[in-house]
XYZ file of C-alpha atoms in Angstrom:
526
model
C 24.870 24.031 45.518
C 24.035 24.136 49.208
C 21.768 21.548 50.731
C 18.844 23.910 51.349
C 18.820 24.780 47.621
C 18.711 21.079 46.754
C 15.906 20.541 49.243
C 13.913 23.431 47.745
C 14.418 22.085 44.226
C 13.199 18.640 45.310
C 10.086 20.238 46.806
C 9.330 21.977 43.514
C 9.675 18.684 41.654
C 7.284 16.946 44.044
C 4.783 19.813 43.748
C 4.645 19.294 40.004
C 3.000 15.904 40.682
C -0.072 17.706 42.091
C -0.464 15.503 45.144
C 0.558 12.173 43.607
C 3.570 10.287 45.026
C 6.826 11.071 43.213
C 10.384 9.892 43.688
C 13.180 12.419 43.215
C 16.633 11.677 41.789
C 19.478 13.956 42.871
C 22.278 13.818 40.328
C 25.713 15.433 40.218
C 25.955 18.405 37.848
C 28.779 17.879 35.378
C 30.516 21.029 34.099
C 30.300 19.813 30.530
C 32.412 20.930 27.601
C 29.939 19.377 25.149
C 26.471 17.948 25.834
C 23.822 16.269 23.765
C 21.220 13.615 23.149
C 21.479 10.415 21.105
C 18.907 8.041 19.644
C 19.572 4.384 18.878
C 17.430 4.706 15.726
C 16.894 7.468 13.197
C 14.313 9.535 15.140
C 12.541 10.781 12.006
C 11.984 7.387 10.358
C 12.693 4.843 13.144
C 15.193 3.229 10.759
C 17.471 0.642 12.359
C 20.253 1.373 9.863
C 21.390 4.564 11.596
C 21.602 6.256 14.946
C 21.492 9.988 15.593
C 23.253 12.379 17.906
C 22.677 16.092 18.511
C 25.257 18.178 20.378
C 25.870 21.690 21.757
C 28.795 23.291 23.524
C 28.476 23.558 27.304
C 25.470 22.357 29.287
C 22.663 20.617 27.420
C 19.628 22.031 29.244
C 18.834 24.397 26.367
C 19.031 21.553 23.852
C 16.709 19.157 25.677
C 14.218 21.922 26.472
C 14.150 23.088 22.870
C 15.536 26.575 23.588
C 18.760 25.805 21.687
C 19.261 24.267 18.248
C 21.680 21.367 18.263
C 24.171 20.185 15.665
C 22.757 16.960 14.195
C 24.825 13.981 13.107
C 23.418 10.774 11.570
C 25.724 7.774 11.961
C 25.596 4.479 10.056
C 25.453 1.431 12.320
C 27.293 -0.608 9.700
C 30.594 1.297 9.919
C 30.196 4.068 12.498
C 30.811 6.765 9.886
C 28.603 9.878 9.921
C 26.264 10.039 6.940
C 25.798 13.745 7.467
C 26.691 16.347 10.053
C 29.959 17.216 11.819
C 31.277 15.613 15.005
C 33.479 18.074 16.997
C 35.300 15.666 19.313
C 37.496 12.576 19.112
C 36.224 9.696 16.947
C 36.460 7.259 19.853
C 33.936 9.338 21.833
C 31.417 8.980 19.017
C 32.093 5.242 19.028
C 31.561 5.148 22.796
C 28.160 6.826 22.440
C 27.177 4.227 19.819
C 28.276 1.370 22.096
C 26.297 2.833 25.015
C 23.202 3.124 22.808
C 23.513 -0.472 21.664
C 24.005 -1.814 25.210
C 21.149 0.220 26.691
C 18.759 -0.654 23.847
C 19.481 -4.329 24.486
C 18.885 -3.918 28.242
C 15.574 -2.080 27.715
C 14.519 -4.328 24.794
C 13.804 -1.442 22.435
C 15.122 1.798 20.969
C 16.411 4.342 23.490
C 16.976 8.080 23.877
C 20.143 8.936 25.844
C 21.330 12.238 27.322
C 25.118 12.480 27.589
C 27.965 14.915 28.093
C 31.732 15.085 27.787
C 33.469 16.740 30.751
C 36.497 19.004 30.712
C 38.783 15.946 30.997
C 37.352 14.508 27.755
C 35.424 11.672 29.442
C 31.982 10.555 28.212
C 29.286 10.479 30.897
C 25.782 9.077 30.339
C 23.309 11.244 32.223
C 19.936 9.694 31.501
C 18.282 7.012 29.384
C 14.654 6.365 28.499
C 12.793 4.278 25.930
C 11.867 6.131 22.744
C 8.112 6.663 22.641
C 6.854 4.690 19.639
C 3.379 4.907 18.066
C 0.773 2.724 19.740
C 0.500 -0.678 18.043
C -2.904 -1.724 16.771
C -5.249 -1.953 13.803
C -7.047 1.094 12.428
C -10.015 0.629 10.093
C -9.795 3.437 7.542
C -13.550 3.777 7.224
C -13.870 7.543 7.716
C -11.887 10.736 7.253
C -11.398 10.956 11.035
C -9.819 7.473 11.155
C -6.740 8.738 9.285
C -5.940 11.179 12.104
C -4.895 8.288 14.360
C -2.187 6.990 12.009
C 1.503 7.491 12.897
C 3.130 10.597 11.452
C 5.625 8.501 9.460
C 2.824 7.409 7.085
C 0.473 10.390 7.247
C 2.054 11.816 4.095
C 2.344 8.500 2.227
C 0.710 8.836 -1.233
C -1.671 5.927 -0.616
C -2.784 7.374 2.712
C -3.101 10.931 1.394
C -5.235 9.734 -1.520
C -7.556 7.626 0.592
C -7.909 10.359 3.223
C -8.915 12.921 0.590
C -11.320 10.427 -1.020
C -12.911 9.736 2.385
C -13.351 13.467 2.948
C -15.193 13.753 -0.385
C -17.279 10.604 0.109
C -15.710 8.746 -2.837
C -16.442 5.006 -2.832
C -13.413 2.824 -1.978
C -12.806 -0.776 -1.043
C -12.425 -1.301 2.714
C -8.897 -0.965 4.059
C -7.141 -1.099 7.395
C -3.713 -0.092 8.665
C -1.761 -2.260 11.092
C 0.898 -0.568 13.245
C 3.489 -2.970 14.683
C 6.406 -2.239 17.045
C 7.350 -5.773 18.089
C 7.837 -9.043 16.250
C 6.654 -10.959 19.308
C 3.326 -9.128 19.695
C 1.938 -8.310 16.254
C -1.601 -6.847 16.185
C -4.211 -9.127 14.629
C -6.600 -7.470 12.129
C -10.332 -8.215 12.257
C -11.563 -10.678 9.672
C -14.771 -9.014 8.462
C -14.932 -9.061 4.651
C -17.109 -7.571 1.899
C -19.240 -9.861 -0.286
C -17.388 -8.726 -3.443
C -13.895 -9.514 -2.112
C -11.624 -11.540 -4.429
C -8.461 -11.221 -2.360
C -6.469 -8.602 -0.507
C -3.503 -6.419 -1.312
C -1.048 -6.161 1.590
C 1.508 -3.359 1.241
C 4.264 -2.256 3.600
C 3.844 1.521 3.925
C 6.634 2.012 6.457
C 9.472 1.476 6.013
C 8.832 2.360 2.371
C 11.282 -0.292 1.154
C 13.225 -3.204 2.620
C 16.507 -3.894 0.890
C 15.538 -1.333 -1.800
C 12.418 -3.376 -2.599
C 8.778 -2.382 -2.173
C 7.032 -5.130 -0.191
C 3.606 -6.102 -1.526
C 1.734 -9.397 -1.356
C -1.644 -10.646 -2.511
C -3.573 -12.616 0.087
C -6.124 -15.432 0.006
C -9.525 -15.136 1.640
C -10.502 -18.813 1.943
C -9.406 -22.335 1.036
C -11.150 -22.638 -2.344
C -9.196 -24.723 -4.859
C -8.279 -22.205 -7.543
C -5.708 -24.559 -9.041
C -8.411 -27.151 -9.741
C -10.675 -24.527 -11.320
C -8.004 -23.305 -13.742
C -6.926 -26.832 -14.683
C -10.448 -27.566 -15.885
C -10.513 -24.716 -18.425
C -7.809 -24.013 -20.983
C -8.736 -20.345 -21.193
C -7.390 -19.760 -17.694
C -3.965 -20.073 -16.113
C -2.514 -18.889 -12.806
C 0.089 -16.152 -13.203
C 0.666 -15.259 -9.544
C 0.204 -17.382 -6.426
C -0.312 -15.907 -2.947
C 2.796 -16.510 -0.837
C 0.933 -17.368 2.383
C -2.172 -19.280 3.410
C -4.360 -16.410 4.622
C -4.530 -12.668 5.192
C -3.335 -12.892 8.811
C -0.210 -14.828 7.807
C 0.420 -12.396 4.964
C 0.146 -9.309 7.184
C 2.314 -10.932 9.849
C 5.094 -11.699 7.398
C 4.953 -8.273 5.747
C 5.034 -6.515 9.140
C 7.923 -8.730 10.256
C 9.878 -7.772 7.152
C 9.277 -4.115 7.983
C 10.470 -4.577 11.559
C 13.725 -6.030 10.254
C 14.758 -2.529 9.148
C 12.688 -0.144 11.315
C 11.411 0.009 14.891
C 7.911 0.717 13.549
C 6.186 -1.099 10.683
C 2.903 0.052 9.141
C 1.027 -2.301 6.830
C -1.941 -1.357 4.636
C -4.390 -4.116 3.796
C -6.871 -3.231 1.072
C -9.623 -5.458 -0.262
C -9.485 -6.383 -3.944
C -12.966 -6.604 -5.346
C -14.100 -8.875 -8.149
C -14.199 -6.092 -10.742
C -15.743 -6.753 -14.121
C -13.867 -3.755 -15.534
C -11.051 -1.565 -14.231
C -9.624 1.581 -15.737
C -7.880 4.939 -15.398
C -9.330 8.437 -15.577
C -7.442 11.738 -15.720
C -8.207 15.340 -16.592
C -7.763 16.483 -20.197
C -8.332 19.671 -22.162
C -11.732 18.328 -23.252
C -12.792 17.165 -19.806
C -11.592 13.650 -18.987
C -9.768 10.795 -20.680
C -10.935 7.301 -19.648
C -9.357 3.955 -20.461
C -10.847 0.634 -19.417
C -10.146 -3.059 -19.725
C -11.623 -6.306 -18.504
C -10.132 -7.465 -15.211
C -7.144 -5.851 -13.506
C -3.626 -4.530 -14.243
C -4.716 -1.843 -16.700
C -2.032 0.647 -15.454
C 0.725 -1.870 -16.201
C -0.158 -1.896 -19.890
C -0.599 -5.673 -20.129
C -4.080 -5.546 -21.646
C -5.632 -3.782 -24.613
C -7.812 -0.896 -23.484
C -10.818 0.915 -24.847
C -10.532 4.696 -24.527
C -13.041 7.547 -24.294
C -12.624 11.314 -24.334
C -15.566 12.847 -22.461
C -16.625 16.294 -21.311
C -17.154 17.274 -17.655
C -20.746 15.960 -17.791
C -19.660 12.548 -19.122
C -20.769 13.034 -22.745
C -18.524 11.073 -25.112
C -16.570 13.261 -27.549
C -14.378 10.536 -29.028
C -13.898 6.810 -28.529
C -11.608 3.953 -29.466
C -13.090 0.575 -28.579
C -11.164 -2.661 -28.966
C -11.515 -6.303 -27.995
C -9.037 -7.799 -25.567
C -6.926 -10.831 -26.306
C -6.059 -11.349 -22.645
C -7.398 -10.273 -19.245
C -6.174 -10.692 -15.665
C -8.556 -11.464 -12.801
C -8.257 -12.025 -9.065
C -9.707 -15.265 -7.700
C -9.068 -15.875 -3.995
C -5.880 -13.792 -4.147
C -4.525 -15.615 -7.209
C -3.850 -13.660 -10.390
C -5.585 -15.540 -13.200
C -4.763 -14.964 -16.866
C -7.717 -15.383 -19.218
C -7.085 -15.844 -22.949
C -9.594 -14.504 -25.505
C -12.281 -13.315 -23.066
C -15.705 -13.572 -24.732
C -16.827 -10.119 -23.568
C -15.660 -6.679 -24.621
C -14.643 -3.991 -22.076
C -16.842 -1.305 -23.616
C -18.761 1.082 -21.400
C -22.295 2.300 -21.874
C -23.132 5.998 -21.680
C -24.568 5.429 -18.201
C -21.373 3.678 -17.079
C -19.259 6.629 -18.211
C -21.491 9.163 -16.465
C -21.287 7.095 -13.272
C -17.473 7.059 -13.440
C -17.344 10.834 -13.942
C -19.843 11.507 -11.142
C -17.967 9.231 -8.725
C -14.388 10.302 -9.404
C -14.812 13.779 -10.886
C -14.996 15.510 -7.461
C -11.628 14.020 -6.466
C -9.991 15.035 -9.755
C -11.379 18.554 -9.383
C -9.476 19.035 -6.098
C -6.448 16.963 -7.193
C -6.231 17.702 -10.948
C -2.696 16.337 -11.237
C -3.859 12.810 -10.402
C -4.770 9.943 -12.661
C -7.102 7.602 -10.773
C -7.335 3.841 -11.089
C -10.906 2.665 -10.591
C -13.030 -0.449 -10.774
C -16.606 -1.260 -11.773
C -18.097 -4.305 -10.083
C -20.729 -4.723 -12.795
C -21.560 -2.639 -15.834
C -25.086 -1.356 -16.098
C -27.650 -1.074 -13.347
C -26.544 -2.084 -9.866
C -22.826 -1.811 -10.518
C -20.513 0.079 -8.170
C -17.777 2.430 -9.348
C -14.978 2.625 -6.777
C -11.499 4.082 -6.352
C -8.588 1.629 -6.352
C -5.462 3.791 -6.280
C -3.626 6.652 -7.941
C -1.987 5.725 -11.236
C 1.173 7.262 -12.636
C 0.279 10.587 -14.208
C 1.730 13.288 -16.452
C 2.317 16.891 -15.573
C -0.770 19.036 -16.093
C 0.928 20.717 -19.068
C 0.816 17.425 -21.003
C -2.429 17.686 -22.960
C -4.162 14.469 -23.994
C -7.337 14.575 -26.033
C -9.314 13.486 -29.039
C -6.525 14.119 -31.544
C -4.082 11.823 -29.745
C -6.714 9.115 -29.440
C -7.727 9.238 -33.107
C -4.179 9.342 -34.494
C -2.866 6.630 -32.169
C -0.306 8.948 -30.553
C 0.933 7.658 -27.201
C 3.848 10.089 -26.861
C 4.837 12.966 -29.150
C 8.224 13.384 -30.842
C 10.273 12.021 -33.713
C 12.745 9.158 -34.041
C 14.365 7.030 -36.698
C 16.633 4.049 -37.105
C 16.769 0.293 -37.655
C 13.789 -1.772 -36.489
C 13.933 -4.298 -33.650
C 10.754 -6.399 -33.429
C 9.968 -7.596 -29.881
C 6.631 -9.212 -30.717
C 6.233 -12.837 -29.814
C 8.743 -12.634 -26.982
C 7.030 -14.308 -24.036
C 9.171 -12.375 -21.558
C 7.388 -9.125 -22.443
C 4.049 -10.601 -21.357
C 5.309 -11.988 -18.048
C 3.957 -10.172 -14.990
C 7.388 -10.376 -13.378
C 9.743 -9.901 -16.345
C 11.595 -6.641 -15.832
C 15.013 -7.623 -17.152
C 16.209 -5.752 -20.209
C 18.698 -8.483 -21.139
C 15.947 -11.105 -21.261
C 13.905 -8.989 -23.680
C 16.266 -7.757 -26.380
C 19.811 -8.762 -25.527
C 22.539 -6.117 -25.752
C 21.659 -2.436 -25.517
C 21.446 -0.600 -28.875
C 24.342 1.703 -29.656
C 22.350 3.866 -32.106
C 18.802 5.263 -32.340
C 16.410 2.343 -32.847
C 12.704 1.852 -33.548
C 11.229 -0.915 -31.370
C 8.017 -2.774 -32.221
C 6.071 -4.259 -29.298
C 2.662 -5.873 -28.944
C 1.744 -3.531 -26.065
C 3.182 -0.683 -24.005
C 3.764 -2.774 -20.882
C 5.938 -1.933 -17.882
C 8.277 -4.771 -18.861
C 9.721 -2.416 -21.481
C 11.012 0.015 -18.837
C 14.517 -1.541 -18.577
C 14.776 -1.316 -22.355
C 13.828 2.352 -22.255
C 16.489 2.975 -19.592
C 19.135 1.538 -21.926
C 18.006 3.404 -25.056
C 20.258 6.143 -26.486
C 18.633 9.437 -27.567
C 16.567 9.243 -30.751
C 14.791 5.914 -30.138
C 11.061 5.390 -30.638
C 8.356 2.768 -30.081
C 5.612 1.331 -32.270
C 2.786 -0.662 -30.681
C -0.009 -2.896 -31.906
C -1.975 -1.772 -28.860
C -1.155 0.783 -26.183
C -2.863 2.613 -23.353
C -2.412 6.377 -23.213
C -2.606 6.345 -19.420
C -0.570 3.247 -18.532
C 2.707 3.675 -16.678
C 5.026 3.058 -19.633
C 3.192 5.619 -21.784
C 3.571 8.222 -19.026
C 7.315 7.561 -18.820
C 7.635 7.876 -22.618
C 6.049 11.324 -22.469
C 8.208 12.370 -19.528
C 11.356 11.525 -21.504
C 10.207 12.850 -24.857
C 10.426 9.424 -26.495
C 7.809 9.057 -29.271
C 5.363 6.164 -29.236
C 2.569 5.419 -31.704
C -0.081 2.733 -32.129
C 0.095 1.270 -35.665
C -1.974 -1.480 -37.288
C -0.397 -4.889 -37.597
C -0.544 -4.680 -41.404
C 1.408 -1.409 -41.412
C 3.997 -2.854 -39.055
C 4.448 -5.944 -41.183
C 5.033 -3.801 -44.292
C 7.904 -1.860 -42.736
C 11.390 -2.515 -44.058
C 14.598 -2.643 -42.055
C 14.452 1.022 -41.043
C 11.696 3.455 -40.111
C 11.151 7.114 -39.224
C 8.257 8.384 -37.130
C 7.198 11.973 -36.480
C 3.972 12.672 -34.604
C 3.734 16.160 -36.116
C 3.737 14.965 -39.736
C 1.335 13.132 -42.022
C 1.774 10.240 -42.324
C 3.272 9.719 -38.893
C 5.299 6.651 -39.904
C 7.487 6.082 -42.962
C 9.950 3.423 -44.057
C 13.566 4.548 -44.079
C 15.484 6.830 -41.727
C 15.079 10.250 -43.355
C 12.274 12.763 -43.117
């Protein structure tokens, strides 16, 4: 180019500043064979495990302006091998780009976006570098539908965020929650400490990255310094089953965010108040209207507690019910999970309670019929609040649950037969953290087997994974809507609630068929 052309181009650049001072960089034009951009993190997820490069043949102006579609390659930092995409040049050039990204990210103390090219002699030339624009750090109170619009795009589609946004749009009662966006371990945002009167702790969940080391990160947090250990020691009905890991909510959020930043350049943490619920439960659509299941305290979706169930129409009128007393309940006290043995109350709902649940959550189910909703009731009767907790695991809409299933004790339809393995009395099955198949039943069965369990808890999932085709489950108590029951139905594994007397009368083998009468028989044959 001639000098007057350069001078004219510089004038056009300055004019774009509309009167504000602007420096101009004049840079040599490289007649590139291949050009591209590279990011020191995965640009779609901000993951620190990979870096990305996009390339085109010739000059890269079309790529960076968006006029041309590049060829994308995602490269693992651990070994420099592309995870997907095709690299057209020598392997050492790809390694050189990775080294340049690492050096420049260290110099600029954060993830970088680099423009590069390879000239006709096969030499790599870095053309430009700039910091990647990350979401603004801060704390966002999710107290209105509009508040969700300010969240980073990496969590806007997260199931927890989508559910709470839709509930806010419909005016459904929820416990207060806030999202913390962090981009630096040195300067973590501090959430405000305003709390509701009904708070019994907080749930702190890492939304992004979704997992760290293949593990979902979730902690329960304290709200004050009350001596829960002393309280439980004074009463034999209570014992602590889960201790908060940190001293307060701020420490908990800080540690969870720090764990997220160990694997991504952006961490998003959701803190949600846990209220002191008298009763919690699950509601989902059914052919009759709705199916409700409730239990005292928390952890109903995990199947740890006996539940009372109601089939109701769209107005909340009860069509069928199965009410039981609980032998155990789990409560939150200052972030601790407390196990209560033989609670003196029953979890039964009045007609007014049921109508209130339907009126509160029905509008959300009408627009999201595939969802099962976990809810809480602060106090049954007058003055109590029904509120949304979360979405529970749910079946496909084609799976019909109604009065017949409730009355016949059917958890999952199908037939199975084989020798009986009785799991009752095994303390591991009742442990909130026992998810090891070997600790429950030993070696995996090599033939169809009928398992007897006290309840359909999530601790049976590893056992189900190891089961060959043709196995079935018998329960003393089981929730139709708990997670394990949903998985049974997904896999076509039959499960039935049977009285303790019937279970004790079974011989060494049994056959169950939910389409026959009786459902359960001794022996293997039909």
